[in-house]
Amino acid sequence: MATTAAQAYKNFIGGEWVDAASGETFESTSPANGDAIGVFPRSGAEDVDRAVAVAKEAFAEWRLVPAPKRGEILFRIARVLEGEKAALTDLMTHEMGKVKAEAGGDVQEAIDITYYMAGEGRRLFGQTTPSELRDKWNMSIRQPIGVVGAITPWNFPVAIPSWKLIPALICGNTVVLKPASDTPALAQRFVELLAEAGIPDGVVNLVHGGGGTVGDRLVRHPDVRVITLTGSRETGVEVLKAAADTLTHVHLELGGKNAIIVLDDADLELAVEGIVWSAFGTSGQRCTAASRVIVQRGAYAELQKRLVERVEKLRLGPGWEDDSDVGPVINQRSLEKIHSYTEIGNGEGAKLLTGGEVASEGDLGKGFFYRPTVFADVDPQMRIAQEEIFGPTTALIPVADLDEAIRVSNGIKYGLSSSIFTQDVNAAFRAMRDLEAGITYINAGTIGAEVHLPFGGTKDTGNGHREAGQAALDVFTEWKSIYVDYSGRLQRAQIDTEE
Ligand code: NAP
């Protein structure tokens, strides 16, 4: 592991590592066995105010650094991240709990977005367009906005901070990061690496602490121009309300209740692979997790049989052990919430096919392990089919045909990811058109985003923005339209029209 037990960590403000003004701390522990990861500053409003002031000052210079030069620093960051991939992966298996292959994927997403955005330093394209008047030049350019407050969850503890910080930086903004209280060491290591790679002092700042204190102050601070939050719908609503008085731009990536549709003609073996990966990868704690599987009746019995066989072979264990398939969930609260949904499902009359209990044999009892859980005969209106459980639980919903499958898939408040397994090209194109979601996969599960495409959702999953791809630039820049009149006389648009 990259850290020593109970190592003391600090905030990063203006290029210096500092304690919280109050001197208070909190601890991060491993969800797999309770081991101490480190002790972190329990910061407050005063610490946020210092970080924002420093970031605001740094913005004055950073915005003027040519974007290709900012890109060169990002290329260095990408290479530093590559060099540290193994250590970050190992730390992630301990602090967040996901298994090694997935933790490596999390770090790889950070590397990928950094290379992608580094190249953007030589693009950041605006538009030039003809003027309606003679001897006049029209163009639009992207401009940085100012101080960005980034508030991140624990489930992608390196990837999500990178998806926010790296695009913000290439566009010329400065940042204050408030990471999740469950994964502060990973955020800290990420910021250390940015500093090592040459991000100037004050351009990236890190303030550890709680959502209701540090996060809330960041959102309400009048000098923070953009808040980018990935988290639950409930937090998104709170943040949006808190940002209203200052008219701060708010970018929200929120929850999901994603479904995989399996039609009668699907390759069932492939579908089972996709369901297992999407429902139980990261112990179901992905915003894109497949917590519903909508199955056409002709395939329903066979799919259940094959799925349960596969799920029961999954091995629970700490993420750092090579043969672990499913790691722990993040904390005791989460474990209890997940189990409460098993009880809700049982109470609603769904059929529990497998799982449905805390796994506590041997060393598993030291951590927060929940057995992969499959419910069958689920009605689309049941709470287990409507609410985000954020754990290793999925619900099989039988349907008659494609029309019903699409109706059921869309019949939720969220709209993040969606998927269909079919060999019928017409059905696939109907799904691409009609599924109400920001992402649709054909013959793949609901997870597996690539960084050069927009990522995000419709309906209650967000507020219309997207992360990653070119779309991310819209979160972190504002358009300026520029008109240059070189006629030497006052030409009035819409009025002085030439014959
Ligand atoms: P969360 O409880 O909403 O927390 C997210 C972040 O917001 C944390 O840093 C949290 O701080 C902070 N926070 C909490 N209350 C706040 C407030 N009033 N003001 C400002 N900040 C506040 O979510 P989570 O449990 O970490 O993550 C799971 C959720 O994220 C799920 O709903 C999942 O679907 C969603 N998610 C969405 C995406 C996506 O791209 N759409 C990706 C990943 C996850 P503390 O940690 O200190 O509480």
Coordinates of C-alpha atoms and ligand atoms in Angstrom, one line a residue:
M1 CA 0.0 0.0 0.0
A2 CA 1.2 3.5 -0.8
T3 CA 0.4 5.0 2.6
T4 CA 1.5 4.2 6.1
A5 CA -1.2 3.6 8.7
A6 CA -2.9 6.7 10.1
Q7 CA -0.6 9.0 8.1
A8 CA -1.5 12.7 8.7
Y9 CA -2.7 14.4 5.6
K10 CA -3.3 18.1 4.9
N11 CA -5.1 20.6 2.8
F12 CA -3.3 22.1 -0.2
I13 CA -3.8 25.8 -0.5
G14 CA -1.6 28.1 -2.6
G15 CA 1.0 25.5 -3.0
E16 CA 1.4 24.7 0.7
W17 CA 0.3 21.7 2.7
V18 CA -1.6 23.1 5.7
D19 CA -3.9 21.8 8.5
A20 CA -7.5 23.0 9.0
A21 CA -7.6 26.4 10.7
S22 CA -9.5 24.6 13.6
G23 CA -6.9 21.9 13.9
E24 CA -9.7 19.3 13.8
T25 CA -9.3 16.0 12.0
F26 CA -11.2 13.0 10.7
E27 CA -10.1 9.5 9.8
S28 CA -10.4 7.4 6.6
T29 CA -10.5 3.6 7.0
S30 CA -10.6 0.7 4.7
P31 CA -14.1 -0.7 3.9
A32 CA -12.5 -4.1 3.4
N33 CA -11.1 -4.6 6.9
G34 CA -11.4 -1.3 8.9
D35 CA -7.6 -0.6 8.7
A36 CA -6.7 3.1 9.2
I37 CA -5.8 4.8 5.9
G38 CA -5.0 8.3 7.3
V39 CA -6.1 11.3 9.3
F40 CA -7.4 14.4 7.4
P41 CA -8.1 18.0 8.2
R42 CA -11.8 18.5 9.2
S43 CA -11.9 21.9 7.5
G44 CA -14.5 24.6 7.8
A45 CA -15.6 27.8 6.1
E46 CA -12.4 29.6 7.0
D47 CA -10.3 27.1 5.1
V48 CA -12.6 27.3 2.0
D49 CA -12.4 31.1 2.0
R50 CA -8.6 31.0 2.0
A51 CA -8.5 28.5 -0.8
V52 CA -11.0 30.4 -2.9
A53 CA -9.0 33.7 -2.3
V54 CA -5.8 32.0 -3.5
A55 CA -7.5 30.4 -6.5
K56 CA -9.0 33.7 -7.5
E57 CA -5.6 35.4 -7.3
A58 CA -4.0 32.6 -9.3
F59 CA -6.7 32.8 -12.0
A60 CA -5.5 36.3 -13.0
E61 CA -2.2 34.7 -14.3
W62 CA -3.3 31.1 -15.2
R63 CA -6.0 32.4 -17.7
L64 CA -3.2 34.2 -19.6
V65 CA -0.9 31.1 -19.9
P66 CA -1.4 30.1 -23.6
A67 CA -3.6 27.0 -23.7
P68 CA -0.9 24.9 -25.6
K69 CA 1.4 25.6 -22.6
R70 CA -1.3 24.6 -20.2
G71 CA -1.6 21.5 -22.4
E72 CA 2.1 20.7 -22.0
I73 CA 1.7 20.6 -18.2
L74 CA -1.3 18.3 -18.7
F75 CA 0.8 16.0 -20.9
R76 CA 3.3 15.9 -18.0
I77 CA 0.5 15.1 -15.5
A78 CA -0.7 12.2 -17.8
R79 CA 2.8 10.7 -17.8
V80 CA 3.2 11.2 -14.0
L81 CA -0.2 9.4 -13.5
E82 CA 1.0 6.6 -15.8
G83 CA 4.1 6.2 -13.6
E84 CA 1.9 6.1 -10.5
K85 CA -0.9 3.9 -11.8
A86 CA 0.1 0.8 -9.9
A87 CA 0.5 2.7 -6.6
L88 CA -2.8 4.6 -7.0
T89 CA -4.6 1.3 -7.9
D90 CA -3.3 -0.4 -4.8
L91 CA -4.3 2.6 -2.6
M92 CA -7.8 2.5 -4.2
T93 CA -8.3 -1.2 -3.4
H94 CA -7.6 -0.3 0.2
E95 CA -9.4 3.1 0.7
M96 CA -12.4 2.7 -1.6
G97 CA -12.5 -1.1 -1.9
K98 CA -13.0 -1.8 -5.6
V99 CA -11.1 -4.8 -7.0
K100 CA -7.7 -4.4 -8.6
A101 CA -8.8 -4.5 -12.3
E102 CA -11.5 -1.9 -11.7
A103 CA -9.3 0.3 -9.6
G104 CA -6.7 0.2 -12.5
G105 CA -9.5 1.2 -14.9
D106 CA -10.4 4.1 -12.6
V107 CA -6.9 5.4 -12.8
Q108 CA -6.7 4.8 -16.5
E109 CA -9.7 7.0 -17.0
A110 CA -7.8 9.8 -15.4
I111 CA -4.8 9.2 -17.7
D112 CA -7.1 9.1 -20.7
I113 CA -8.9 12.3 -19.9
T114 CA -5.6 14.0 -19.2
Y115 CA -4.1 13.1 -22.6
Y116 CA -7.3 14.0 -24.3
M117 CA -7.6 17.4 -22.7
A118 CA -3.9 18.1 -23.1
G119 CA -4.5 17.9 -26.8
E120 CA -7.4 20.3 -26.4
G121 CA -4.8 22.9 -25.5
R122 CA -4.2 23.2 -29.3
R123 CA -7.9 23.3 -30.2
L124 CA -10.4 24.9 -27.9
F125 CA -12.0 25.8 -31.2
G126 CA -14.3 28.8 -31.6
Q127 CA -16.0 29.9 -34.8
T128 CA -15.4 32.5 -37.5
T129 CA -18.3 33.4 -39.6
P130 CA -19.1 36.0 -42.2
S131 CA -20.6 39.3 -41.2
E132 CA -23.8 40.7 -42.7
L133 CA -21.9 43.9 -43.1
R134 CA -19.0 44.8 -45.4
D135 CA -15.5 45.2 -43.9
K136 CA -16.4 43.5 -40.6
W137 CA -15.0 40.4 -38.9
N138 CA -17.1 38.1 -36.7
M139 CA -15.8 35.3 -34.4
S140 CA -16.6 33.5 -31.2
I141 CA -14.0 32.3 -28.6
R142 CA -14.2 30.2 -25.5
Q143 CA -13.0 32.0 -22.3
P144 CA -12.3 30.6 -18.9
I145 CA -14.8 31.4 -16.2
G146 CA -12.8 31.8 -13.0
V147 CA -12.7 29.7 -9.8
V148 CA -14.3 26.3 -10.1
G149 CA -15.5 24.4 -7.0
A150 CA -15.3 20.6 -7.6
I151 CA -17.2 18.3 -5.3
T152 CA -16.7 14.6 -5.9
P153 CA -18.1 11.3 -4.7
W154 CA -16.1 8.3 -3.4
N155 CA -17.1 5.7 -6.1
F156 CA -14.6 6.9 -8.8
P157 CA -12.1 8.5 -6.4
V158 CA -9.5 9.4 -9.0
A159 CA -11.4 9.3 -12.3
I160 CA -14.1 11.8 -11.2
P161 CA -11.8 14.4 -9.8
S162 CA -9.8 14.1 -13.0
W163 CA -12.9 14.5 -15.2
K164 CA -13.6 17.8 -13.4
L165 CA -10.1 19.3 -12.7
I166 CA -8.4 18.5 -16.0
P167 CA -11.0 20.1 -18.4
A168 CA -11.3 23.0 -16.0
L169 CA -7.6 23.5 -16.1
I170 CA -7.1 23.3 -19.8
C171 CA -9.7 25.9 -20.3
G172 CA -7.8 28.3 -18.0
N173 CA -9.8 28.1 -14.7
T174 CA -8.4 27.6 -11.3
V175 CA -9.9 25.0 -8.9
V176 CA -10.8 24.2 -5.3
L177 CA -11.5 20.5 -4.9
K178 CA -13.6 19.1 -2.0
P179 CA -13.3 15.3 -2.3
A180 CA -15.7 12.7 -0.7
S181 CA -15.1 12.2 3.0
D182 CA -14.8 8.4 2.3
T183 CA -11.8 8.7 -0.1
P184 CA -9.7 11.6 0.9
A185 CA -6.3 9.9 0.5
L186 CA -6.9 9.2 -3.2
A187 CA -7.9 12.8 -3.8
Q188 CA -4.8 14.0 -2.0
R189 CA -2.5 11.7 -3.9
F190 CA -4.0 12.9 -7.2
V191 CA -3.5 16.6 -6.2
E192 CA 0.1 15.8 -5.1
L193 CA 0.8 14.4 -8.5
L194 CA -0.6 17.4 -10.3
A195 CA 1.7 19.6 -8.1
E196 CA 4.7 17.3 -8.9
A197 CA 3.9 17.6 -12.6
G198 CA 4.2 21.4 -12.4
I199 CA 0.7 22.9 -11.9
P200 CA 1.5 26.4 -10.5
D201 CA 0.8 27.3 -6.9
G202 CA -2.8 28.3 -6.3
V203 CA -4.1 26.9 -9.5
V204 CA -5.3 23.7 -7.9
N205 CA -6.3 23.7 -4.2
L206 CA -7.6 20.9 -2.0
V207 CA -9.8 21.3 1.1
H208 CA -10.8 18.2 3.0
G209 CA -14.0 18.0 5.1
G210 CA -17.7 17.4 5.1
G211 CA -20.3 18.1 2.4
G212 CA -22.5 20.2 4.7
T213 CA -19.6 22.4 5.8
V214 CA -16.8 22.6 3.2
G215 CA -19.0 21.7 0.3
D216 CA -21.8 24.0 1.3
R217 CA -19.4 27.0 1.8
L218 CA -17.8 26.3 -1.6
V219 CA -21.2 26.4 -3.2
R220 CA -22.3 29.6 -1.5
H221 CA -19.0 31.4 -1.9
P222 CA -19.5 34.5 -4.1
D223 CA -16.1 34.2 -5.8
V224 CA -16.8 30.6 -7.0
R225 CA -18.1 30.9 -10.5
V226 CA -18.8 27.3 -11.3
I227 CA -19.7 24.3 -9.1
T228 CA -19.3 20.9 -10.6
L229 CA -20.8 18.2 -8.5
T230 CA -21.1 14.4 -8.9
G231 CA -23.2 12.9 -6.3
S232 CA -26.7 11.8 -5.3
R233 CA -29.9 13.5 -6.6
E234 CA -30.6 14.8 -3.1
T235 CA -27.3 16.5 -2.8
G236 CA -27.8 17.9 -6.3
V237 CA -31.0 19.6 -5.3
E238 CA -29.5 21.1 -2.2
V239 CA -26.5 22.4 -4.1
L240 CA -28.6 23.9 -6.9
K241 CA -30.7 25.7 -4.3
A242 CA -27.7 26.9 -2.4
A243 CA -26.1 28.3 -5.6
A244 CA -29.2 30.2 -6.6
D245 CA -28.5 33.4 -4.6
T246 CA -25.1 33.9 -6.3
L247 CA -26.3 32.7 -9.7
T248 CA -23.3 30.3 -9.7
H249 CA -23.1 28.0 -12.7
V250 CA -24.0 24.5 -11.5
H251 CA -23.0 21.3 -13.3
L252 CA -24.7 18.2 -11.8
E253 CA -24.0 14.5 -12.5
L254 CA -26.4 12.6 -10.3
G255 CA -27.9 9.2 -9.8
G256 CA -29.1 6.4 -12.1
K257 CA -31.5 3.4 -12.2
N258 CA -30.1 1.9 -15.3
A259 CA -31.6 -1.0 -17.2
I260 CA -30.3 -3.7 -19.5
I261 CA -33.0 -5.0 -22.0
V262 CA -32.6 -8.6 -23.1
L263 CA -34.8 -9.6 -26.1
D264 CA -35.7 -13.2 -27.0
D265 CA -33.2 -13.2 -29.9
A266 CA -30.2 -12.1 -27.7
D267 CA -27.0 -14.0 -27.3
L268 CA -27.8 -15.0 -23.8
E269 CA -24.2 -15.9 -22.8
L270 CA -23.1 -12.5 -23.8
A271 CA -26.1 -10.9 -22.0
V272 CA -25.2 -12.7 -18.8
E273 CA -21.6 -11.5 -19.0
G274 CA -22.9 -8.0 -19.5
I275 CA -25.3 -8.2 -16.6
V276 CA -22.8 -9.6 -14.2
W277 CA -20.2 -6.9 -15.1
S278 CA -22.7 -4.1 -15.0
A279 CA -24.7 -5.1 -11.9
F280 CA -21.9 -6.4 -9.6
G281 CA -18.8 -4.5 -10.9
T282 CA -17.7 -2.0 -8.2
S283 CA -20.2 -3.9 -6.0
G284 CA -23.0 -2.2 -7.9
Q285 CA -21.8 1.2 -6.7
R286 CA -21.6 2.9 -10.1
C287 CA -24.0 5.6 -11.3
T288 CA -24.3 3.5 -14.4
A289 CA -24.8 0.1 -12.6
A290 CA -27.5 -2.1 -14.1
S291 CA -29.9 -2.4 -11.2
R292 CA -32.7 -3.5 -13.5
V293 CA -32.8 -6.2 -16.2
I294 CA -35.8 -6.1 -18.4
V295 CA -36.2 -9.5 -20.1
Q296 CA -38.6 -10.6 -22.9
R297 CA -40.6 -13.6 -21.7
G298 CA -39.2 -16.1 -24.2
A299 CA -35.7 -15.7 -22.7
Y300 CA -36.8 -15.1 -19.1
A301 CA -36.4 -18.6 -17.6
E302 CA -33.1 -19.5 -19.3
L303 CA -31.6 -16.1 -18.4
Q304 CA -32.5 -16.5 -14.7
K305 CA -30.9 -19.9 -14.6
R306 CA -27.7 -18.8 -16.3
L307 CA -27.4 -15.6 -14.3
V308 CA -27.9 -17.2 -10.9
E309 CA -25.3 -19.8 -11.8
R310 CA -22.8 -17.1 -12.7
V311 CA -23.6 -14.8 -9.7
E312 CA -23.2 -17.6 -7.2
K313 CA -19.6 -18.2 -8.5
L314 CA -18.6 -14.6 -7.8
R315 CA -16.0 -14.5 -5.0
L316 CA -16.2 -11.8 -2.4
G317 CA -13.0 -10.4 -1.0
P318 CA -10.7 -7.5 -0.5
G319 CA -10.0 -5.6 -3.7
W320 CA -6.2 -6.1 -3.4
E321 CA -6.5 -9.9 -3.6
D322 CA -6.1 -11.3 -7.1
D323 CA -9.0 -13.6 -7.0
S324 CA -11.6 -11.2 -5.6
D325 CA -14.5 -10.5 -8.0
V326 CA -16.6 -8.3 -5.8
G327 CA -15.2 -6.0 -3.1
P328 CA -16.9 -4.4 -0.1
V329 CA -19.4 -1.6 -0.2
I330 CA -18.2 1.7 1.1
N331 CA -19.4 1.9 4.7
Q332 CA -21.8 0.6 7.3
R333 CA -24.5 3.1 6.3
S334 CA -24.4 1.8 2.8
L335 CA -24.5 -1.8 3.9
E336 CA -27.6 -1.1 6.0
K337 CA -29.3 0.8 3.1
I338 CA -28.6 -2.1 0.7
H339 CA -30.0 -4.7 3.1
S340 CA -33.0 -2.5 3.8
Y341 CA -33.8 -2.8 0.0
T342 CA -33.6 -6.6 0.2
E343 CA -36.3 -6.4 2.9
I344 CA -38.3 -3.9 0.9
G345 CA -38.1 -6.3 -2.2
N346 CA -39.2 -9.3 -0.1
G347 CA -42.0 -7.2 1.4
E348 CA -43.1 -6.1 -2.1
G349 CA -43.5 -9.7 -3.2
A350 CA -40.4 -9.9 -5.5
K351 CA -38.8 -13.4 -5.7
L352 CA -35.3 -13.4 -4.1
L353 CA -33.2 -15.8 -6.4
T354 CA -29.8 -15.4 -4.7
G355 CA -27.9 -13.2 -2.2
G356 CA -29.9 -10.9 0.0
E357 CA -27.6 -11.0 3.0
V358 CA -24.5 -9.5 4.6
A359 CA -21.5 -11.7 4.0
S360 CA -19.6 -12.1 7.3
E361 CA -17.8 -15.4 7.2
G362 CA -14.1 -15.3 8.1
D363 CA -12.3 -12.1 7.3
L364 CA -15.3 -10.7 5.4
G365 CA -16.8 -9.9 8.8
K366 CA -14.2 -7.2 9.3
G367 CA -15.5 -5.3 6.3
F368 CA -18.7 -4.3 4.6
F369 CA -19.5 -7.1 2.2
Y370 CA -22.9 -7.8 0.7
R371 CA -23.7 -10.9 -1.2
P372 CA -24.6 -10.2 -4.9
T373 CA -28.4 -10.2 -5.0
V374 CA -30.9 -11.0 -7.8
F375 CA -34.6 -10.5 -7.5
A376 CA -37.0 -12.0 -10.1
D377 CA -40.6 -11.3 -11.0
V378 CA -40.2 -7.6 -10.1
D379 CA -43.0 -5.2 -11.0
P380 CA -41.6 -2.0 -12.7
Q381 CA -43.4 0.1 -10.0
M382 CA -41.8 -1.7 -7.0
R383 CA -39.4 0.5 -5.0
I384 CA -36.5 -1.9 -5.8
A385 CA -37.2 -1.1 -9.5
Q386 CA -37.5 2.6 -9.0
E387 CA -35.0 3.8 -6.4
E388 CA -31.2 3.9 -6.6
I389 CA -29.9 1.2 -4.2
F390 CA -26.2 1.7 -5.0
G391 CA -25.2 -1.8 -4.1
P392 CA -24.9 -5.3 -5.6
T393 CA -28.6 -5.8 -6.2
T394 CA -30.4 -6.2 -9.5
A395 CA -34.1 -6.7 -10.4
L396 CA -35.4 -8.9 -13.2
I397 CA -38.5 -7.6 -14.8
P398 CA -40.3 -9.8 -17.4
V399 CA -42.0 -8.0 -20.4
A400 CA -43.9 -9.1 -23.5
D401 CA -42.1 -7.2 -26.3
L402 CA -39.7 -4.4 -27.3
D403 CA -42.4 -1.7 -26.8
E404 CA -43.1 -2.7 -23.2
A405 CA -39.3 -3.1 -22.6
I406 CA -38.7 0.5 -23.7
R407 CA -41.7 1.8 -21.7
V408 CA -40.4 0.1 -18.5
S409 CA -36.8 1.2 -19.1
N410 CA -38.0 4.8 -19.4
G411 CA -40.5 4.5 -16.5
I412 CA -38.1 6.0 -13.9
K413 CA -37.1 9.4 -12.9
Y414 CA -33.4 9.0 -13.9
G415 CA -31.9 8.8 -17.3
L416 CA -28.2 7.9 -17.2
S417 CA -27.3 4.7 -19.0
S418 CA -29.3 2.1 -20.9
S419 CA -28.6 -1.1 -22.9
I420 CA -30.1 -3.7 -25.1
F421 CA -29.0 -7.1 -26.1
T422 CA -30.5 -8.2 -29.5
Q423 CA -29.5 -9.5 -32.9
D424 CA -32.3 -7.4 -34.6
V425 CA -30.9 -4.3 -36.1
N426 CA -34.3 -2.7 -36.2
A427 CA -34.9 -3.2 -32.5
A428 CA -31.4 -1.8 -31.8
F429 CA -32.1 1.3 -33.8
R430 CA -35.5 1.7 -32.1
A431 CA -33.7 1.5 -28.7
M432 CA -31.1 4.0 -29.8
R433 CA -33.8 6.5 -30.7
D434 CA -36.4 5.8 -27.9
L435 CA -34.5 5.0 -24.7
E436 CA -34.5 8.2 -22.5
A437 CA -30.9 8.2 -21.3
G438 CA -27.6 10.0 -21.9
I439 CA -25.9 6.7 -22.9
T440 CA -27.2 3.7 -24.8
Y441 CA -25.1 0.5 -25.3
I442 CA -26.0 -2.1 -28.0
N443 CA -24.9 -5.7 -27.0
A444 CA -22.9 -4.4 -24.1
G445 CA -23.8 -3.7 -20.4
T446 CA -24.6 -0.3 -19.0
I447 CA -21.0 0.6 -18.1
G448 CA -17.9 1.3 -20.1
A449 CA -17.8 5.0 -21.0
E450 CA -14.8 6.3 -23.1
V451 CA -13.5 9.8 -22.3
H452 CA -13.8 11.4 -25.7
L453 CA -17.6 11.0 -25.7
P454 CA -20.0 13.1 -23.6
F455 CA -20.9 11.5 -20.3
G456 CA -24.1 12.3 -18.3
G457 CA -27.8 11.7 -18.2
T458 CA -31.2 13.1 -18.9
K459 CA -34.1 13.7 -16.5
D460 CA -33.2 13.7 -12.8
T461 CA -29.6 12.4 -13.5
G462 CA -28.5 16.0 -14.1
N463 CA -29.2 19.4 -15.3
G464 CA -28.4 19.2 -19.0
H465 CA -24.6 19.4 -18.9
R466 CA -22.2 16.6 -19.8
E467 CA -18.8 15.6 -18.5
A468 CA -15.9 14.5 -20.8
G469 CA -15.6 14.8 -24.5
Q470 CA -16.0 18.2 -26.2
A471 CA -19.1 18.7 -24.1
A472 CA -17.0 19.2 -20.9
L473 CA -15.7 22.4 -22.5
D474 CA -19.1 24.0 -22.3
V475 CA -19.1 23.5 -18.5
F476 CA -15.8 25.3 -18.0
T477 CA -15.9 28.1 -20.6
E478 CA -18.1 30.9 -21.6
W479 CA -18.6 32.0 -25.1
K480 CA -17.6 35.5 -26.2
S481 CA -18.7 36.8 -29.6
I482 CA -16.3 39.4 -31.0
Y483 CA -17.1 41.8 -33.8
V484 CA -14.3 43.8 -35.5
D485 CA -15.4 46.6 -37.8
Y486 CA -12.6 47.7 -40.1
S487 CA -14.8 49.9 -42.3
G488 CA -13.8 53.2 -40.6
R489 CA -17.4 54.2 -40.2
L490 CA -20.3 53.3 -37.9
Q491 CA -22.1 50.4 -39.4
R492 CA -25.4 49.4 -37.7
A493 CA -26.3 45.7 -37.8
Q494 CA -29.9 45.0 -38.9
I495 CA -30.2 48.7 -40.0
D496 CA -27.5 49.5 -42.5
T497 CA -28.2 46.9 -45.1
E498 CA -26.5 47.1 -48.4
E499 CA -28.4 46.7 -51.6
Ligands
NAP1 P1 -23.2 12.3 -2.1 O1 -23.5 11.8 -0.8 O2 -24.2 13.1 -2.8 O3 -21.8 13.1 -2.0 C1 -21.2 13.6 -3.1 C2 -20.3 14.7 -2.7 O4 -21.1 15.8 -2.3 C3 -19.4 14.4 -1.5 O5 -18.1 15.0 -1.6 C4 -20.2 15.0 -0.3 O6 -19.4 15.2 0.8 C5 -20.7 16.2 -1.0 N1 -21.9 16.8 -0.3 C6 -22.8 16.2 0.4 N2 -23.8 17.1 0.8 C7 -23.4 18.3 0.3 C8 -23.9 19.6 0.4 N3 -25.0 19.9 1.1 N4 -23.3 20.6 -0.2 C9 -22.2 20.4 -0.9 N5 -21.6 19.2 -1.0 C10 -22.2 18.1 -0.4 O7 -22.9 11.1 -3.1 P2 -22.0 9.8 -2.9 O8 -22.7 8.9 -1.9 O9 -20.6 10.3 -2.6 O10 -22.0 9.2 -4.3 C11 -23.0 8.3 -4.8 C12 -24.0 9.1 -5.7 O11 -23.3 9.7 -6.7 C13 -25.0 8.1 -6.3 O12 -26.2 8.7 -6.3 C14 -24.4 8.0 -7.7 O13 -25.3 7.6 -8.7 C15 -23.9 9.3 -8.0 N6 -22.9 9.3 -9.0 C16 -23.2 9.9 -10.2 C17 -22.3 9.9 -11.3 C18 -22.7 10.5 -12.6 O14 -21.8 10.8 -13.4 N7 -23.9 10.7 -12.9 C19 -21.1 9.3 -11.1 C20 -20.8 8.7 -9.9 C21 -21.7 8.7 -8.9 P3 -19.2 14.1 1.9 O15 -18.5 13.0 1.3 O16 -18.3 14.8 2.9 O17 -20.5 13.7 2.4

